PDB file of C-alpha atoms in Angstrom:
ATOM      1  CA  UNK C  18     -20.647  49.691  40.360  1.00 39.00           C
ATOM      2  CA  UNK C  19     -18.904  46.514  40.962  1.00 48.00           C
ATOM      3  CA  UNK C  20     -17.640  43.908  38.540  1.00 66.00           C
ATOM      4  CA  UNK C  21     -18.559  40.564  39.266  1.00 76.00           C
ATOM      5  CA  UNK C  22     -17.054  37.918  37.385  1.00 79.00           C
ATOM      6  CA  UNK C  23     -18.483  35.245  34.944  1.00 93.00           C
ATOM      7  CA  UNK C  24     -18.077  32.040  36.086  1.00 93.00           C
ATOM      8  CA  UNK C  25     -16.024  30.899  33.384  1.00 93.00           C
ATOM      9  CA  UNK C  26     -13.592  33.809  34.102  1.00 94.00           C
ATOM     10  CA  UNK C  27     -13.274  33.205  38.021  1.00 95.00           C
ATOM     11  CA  UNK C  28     -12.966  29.102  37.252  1.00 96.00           C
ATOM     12  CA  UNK C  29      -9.546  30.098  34.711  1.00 96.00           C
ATOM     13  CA  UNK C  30      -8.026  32.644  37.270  1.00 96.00           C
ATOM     14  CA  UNK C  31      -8.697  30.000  40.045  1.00 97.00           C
ATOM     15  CA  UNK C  32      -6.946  27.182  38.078  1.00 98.00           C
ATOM     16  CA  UNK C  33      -4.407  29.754  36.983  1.00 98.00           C
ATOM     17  CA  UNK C  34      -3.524  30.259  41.011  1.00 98.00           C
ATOM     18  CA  UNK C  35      -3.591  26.489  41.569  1.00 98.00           C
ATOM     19  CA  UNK C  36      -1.345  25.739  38.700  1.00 98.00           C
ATOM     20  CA  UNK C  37       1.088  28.382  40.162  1.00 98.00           C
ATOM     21  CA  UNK C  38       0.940  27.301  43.718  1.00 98.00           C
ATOM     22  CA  UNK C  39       1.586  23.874  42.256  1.00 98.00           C
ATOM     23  CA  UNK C  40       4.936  24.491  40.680  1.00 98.00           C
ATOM     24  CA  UNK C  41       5.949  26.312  43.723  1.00 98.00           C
ATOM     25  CA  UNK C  42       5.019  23.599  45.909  1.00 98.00           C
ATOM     26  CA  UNK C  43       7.489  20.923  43.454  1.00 98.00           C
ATOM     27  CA  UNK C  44       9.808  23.346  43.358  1.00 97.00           C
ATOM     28  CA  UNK C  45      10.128  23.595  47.193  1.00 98.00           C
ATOM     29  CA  UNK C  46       9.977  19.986  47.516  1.00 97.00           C
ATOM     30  CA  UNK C  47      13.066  19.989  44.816  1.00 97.00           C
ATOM     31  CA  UNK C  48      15.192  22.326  47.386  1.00 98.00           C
ATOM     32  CA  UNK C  49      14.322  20.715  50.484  1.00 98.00           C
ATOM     33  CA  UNK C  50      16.432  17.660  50.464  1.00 97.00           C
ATOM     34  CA  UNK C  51      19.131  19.691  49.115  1.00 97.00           C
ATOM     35  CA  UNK C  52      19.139  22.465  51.890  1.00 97.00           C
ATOM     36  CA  UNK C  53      18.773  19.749  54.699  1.00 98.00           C
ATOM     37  CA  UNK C  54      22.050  18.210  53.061  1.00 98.00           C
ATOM     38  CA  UNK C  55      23.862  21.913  52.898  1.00 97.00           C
ATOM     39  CA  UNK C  56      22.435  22.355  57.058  1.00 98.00           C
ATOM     40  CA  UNK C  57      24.275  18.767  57.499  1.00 98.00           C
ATOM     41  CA  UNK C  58      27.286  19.469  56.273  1.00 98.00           C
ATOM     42  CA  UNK C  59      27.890  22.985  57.525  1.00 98.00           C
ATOM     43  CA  UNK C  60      27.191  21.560  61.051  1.00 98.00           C
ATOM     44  CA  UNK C  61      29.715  18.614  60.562  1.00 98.00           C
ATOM     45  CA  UNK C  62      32.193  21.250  59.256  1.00 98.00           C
ATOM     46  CA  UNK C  63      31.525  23.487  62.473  1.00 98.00           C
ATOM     47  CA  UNK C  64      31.862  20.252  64.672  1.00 97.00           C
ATOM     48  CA  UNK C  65      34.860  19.850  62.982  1.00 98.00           C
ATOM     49  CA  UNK C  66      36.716  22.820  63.583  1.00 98.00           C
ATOM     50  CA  UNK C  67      35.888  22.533  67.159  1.00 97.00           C
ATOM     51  CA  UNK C  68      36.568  19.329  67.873  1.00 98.00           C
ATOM     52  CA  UNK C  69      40.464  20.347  65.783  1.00 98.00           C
ATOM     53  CA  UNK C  70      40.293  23.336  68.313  1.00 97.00           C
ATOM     54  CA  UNK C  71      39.776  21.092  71.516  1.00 98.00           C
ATOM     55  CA  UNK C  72      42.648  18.669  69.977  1.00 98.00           C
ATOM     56  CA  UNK C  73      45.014  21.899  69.065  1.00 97.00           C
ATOM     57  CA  UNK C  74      44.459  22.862  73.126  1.00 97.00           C
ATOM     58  CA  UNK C  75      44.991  19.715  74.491  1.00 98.00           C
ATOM     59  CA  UNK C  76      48.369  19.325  72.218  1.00 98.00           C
ATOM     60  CA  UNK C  77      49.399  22.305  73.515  1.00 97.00           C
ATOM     61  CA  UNK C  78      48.805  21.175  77.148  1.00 97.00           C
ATOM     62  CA  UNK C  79      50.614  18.168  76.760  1.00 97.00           C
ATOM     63  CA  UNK C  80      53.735  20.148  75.616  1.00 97.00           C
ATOM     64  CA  UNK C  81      53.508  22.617  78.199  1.00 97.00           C
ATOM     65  CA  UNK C  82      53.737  19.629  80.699  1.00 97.00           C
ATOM     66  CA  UNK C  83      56.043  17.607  79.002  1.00 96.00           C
ATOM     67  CA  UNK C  84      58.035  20.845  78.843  1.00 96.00           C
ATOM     68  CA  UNK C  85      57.815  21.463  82.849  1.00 95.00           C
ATOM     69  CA  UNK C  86      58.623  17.454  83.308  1.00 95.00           C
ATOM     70  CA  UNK C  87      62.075  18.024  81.114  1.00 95.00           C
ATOM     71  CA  UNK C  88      62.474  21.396  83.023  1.00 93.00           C
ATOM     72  CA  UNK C  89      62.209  19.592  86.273  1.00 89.00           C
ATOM     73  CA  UNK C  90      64.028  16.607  85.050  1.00 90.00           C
ATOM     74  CA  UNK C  91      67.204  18.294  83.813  1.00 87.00           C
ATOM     75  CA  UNK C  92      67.096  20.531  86.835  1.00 78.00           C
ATOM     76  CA  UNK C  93      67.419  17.345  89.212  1.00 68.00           C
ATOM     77  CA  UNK C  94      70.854  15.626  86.871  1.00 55.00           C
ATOM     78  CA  UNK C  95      72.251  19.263  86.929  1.00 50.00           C
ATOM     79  CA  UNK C  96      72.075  19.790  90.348  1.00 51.00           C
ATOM     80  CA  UNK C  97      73.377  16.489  91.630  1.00 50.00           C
ATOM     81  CA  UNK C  98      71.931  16.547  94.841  1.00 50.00           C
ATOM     82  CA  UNK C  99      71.006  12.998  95.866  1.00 50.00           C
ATOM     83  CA  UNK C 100      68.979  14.861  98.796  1.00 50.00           C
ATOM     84  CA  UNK C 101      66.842  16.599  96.039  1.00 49.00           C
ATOM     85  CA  UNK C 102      65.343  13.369  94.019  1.00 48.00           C
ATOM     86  CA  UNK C 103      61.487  12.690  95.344  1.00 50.00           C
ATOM     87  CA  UNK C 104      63.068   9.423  96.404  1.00 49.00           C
ATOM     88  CA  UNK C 105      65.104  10.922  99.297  1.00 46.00           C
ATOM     89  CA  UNK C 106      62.398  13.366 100.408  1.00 47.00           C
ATOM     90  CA  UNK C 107      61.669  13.624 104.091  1.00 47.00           C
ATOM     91  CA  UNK C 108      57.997  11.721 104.253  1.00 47.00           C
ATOM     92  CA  UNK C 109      56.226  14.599 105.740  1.00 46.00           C
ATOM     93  CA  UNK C 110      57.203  16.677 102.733  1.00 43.00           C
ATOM     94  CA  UNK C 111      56.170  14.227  99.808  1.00 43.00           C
ATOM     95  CA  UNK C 112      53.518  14.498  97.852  1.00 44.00           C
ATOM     96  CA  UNK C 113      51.284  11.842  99.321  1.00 44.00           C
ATOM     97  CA  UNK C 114      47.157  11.983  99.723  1.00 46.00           C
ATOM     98  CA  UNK C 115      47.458  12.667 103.252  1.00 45.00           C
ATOM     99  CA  UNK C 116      50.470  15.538 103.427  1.00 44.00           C
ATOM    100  CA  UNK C 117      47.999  17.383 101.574  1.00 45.00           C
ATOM    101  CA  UNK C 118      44.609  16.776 101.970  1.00 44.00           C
ATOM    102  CA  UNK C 119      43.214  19.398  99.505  1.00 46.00           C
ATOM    103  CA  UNK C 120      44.890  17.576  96.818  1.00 44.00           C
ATOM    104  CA  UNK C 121      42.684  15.444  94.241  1.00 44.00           C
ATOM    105  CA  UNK C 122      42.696  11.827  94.872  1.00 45.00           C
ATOM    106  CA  UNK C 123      43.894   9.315  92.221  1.00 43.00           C
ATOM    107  CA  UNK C 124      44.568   6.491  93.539  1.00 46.00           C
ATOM    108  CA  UNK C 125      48.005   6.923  93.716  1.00 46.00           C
ATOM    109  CA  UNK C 126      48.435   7.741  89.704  1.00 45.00           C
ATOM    110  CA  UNK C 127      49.472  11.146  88.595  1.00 45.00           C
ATOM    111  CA  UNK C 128      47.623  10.759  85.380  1.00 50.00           C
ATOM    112  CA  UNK C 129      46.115  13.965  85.154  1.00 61.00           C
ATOM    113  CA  UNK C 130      47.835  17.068  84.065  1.00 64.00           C
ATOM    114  CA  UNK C 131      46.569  19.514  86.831  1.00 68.00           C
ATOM    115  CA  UNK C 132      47.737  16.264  89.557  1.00 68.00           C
ATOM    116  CA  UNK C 133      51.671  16.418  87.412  1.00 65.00           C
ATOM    117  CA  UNK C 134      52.209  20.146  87.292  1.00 69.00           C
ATOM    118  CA  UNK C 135      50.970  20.544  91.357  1.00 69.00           C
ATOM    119  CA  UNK C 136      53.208  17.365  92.011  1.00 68.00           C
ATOM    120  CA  UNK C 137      56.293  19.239  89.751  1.00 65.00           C
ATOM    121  CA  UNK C 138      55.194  22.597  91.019  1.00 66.00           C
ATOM    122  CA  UNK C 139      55.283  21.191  95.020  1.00 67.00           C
ATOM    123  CA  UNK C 140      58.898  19.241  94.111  1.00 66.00           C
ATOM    124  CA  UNK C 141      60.535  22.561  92.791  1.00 64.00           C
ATOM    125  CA  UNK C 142      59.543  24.592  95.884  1.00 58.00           C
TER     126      UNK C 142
END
């Protein structure tokens, strides 16, 4: 047969559940701040270390250019040739927007690496 319950004995094991969902419930409340703090700063860390990445790459671009520029600028005083400097070049062989016209156009400035290393890379051949 099946048990039923007084109603005094359902009413304590009711109250008994609420009082334990209660304390759950503060004690998730507690930890929530707290966890959405941790989440915040493990995703500034991680934007971080990529943004030191991106900075580490583009340092080591720079030197890599700087270190063709020197290249090509020591290779121009050792050689002597006055017919070699980009000053002397024949105009159909500079470097100009319309000798090349698949070349990127900057107004004239070579302030973009990939523009400097074509422009060094087009002097040296």
């Amino acid at each position: 047969m099946e048990e039923t319950l007084s109603f005094s004995e359902t009413k304590a094991h009711l109250e008994a559940r609420i009082s334990k969902l209660d304390l759950e419930r503060n004690s998730l409340t507690i930890q929530m701040p707290v966890l959405k703090e941790k989440l915040t700063a493990l995703r500034l860390e991680q934007k971080a270390r990529t943004i030191e990445g991106e900075i580490a790459a583009l340092h080591s671009e720079k030197a890599l250019i700087e270190e063709e520029i020197s290249r090509y600028d020591s290779g121009i005083s050792i050689e002597g040739d006055p017919n070699s400097s980009p000053e002397n070049e024949p105009a159909s062989s500079s470097n100009s927007d319309t000798a090349n016209p698949s070349t990127p156009r900057h107004n004239g400035n070579a302030s973009q690496p990939e523009e400097v290393i074509s422009k060094v890379e087009d002097q040296l051949s």
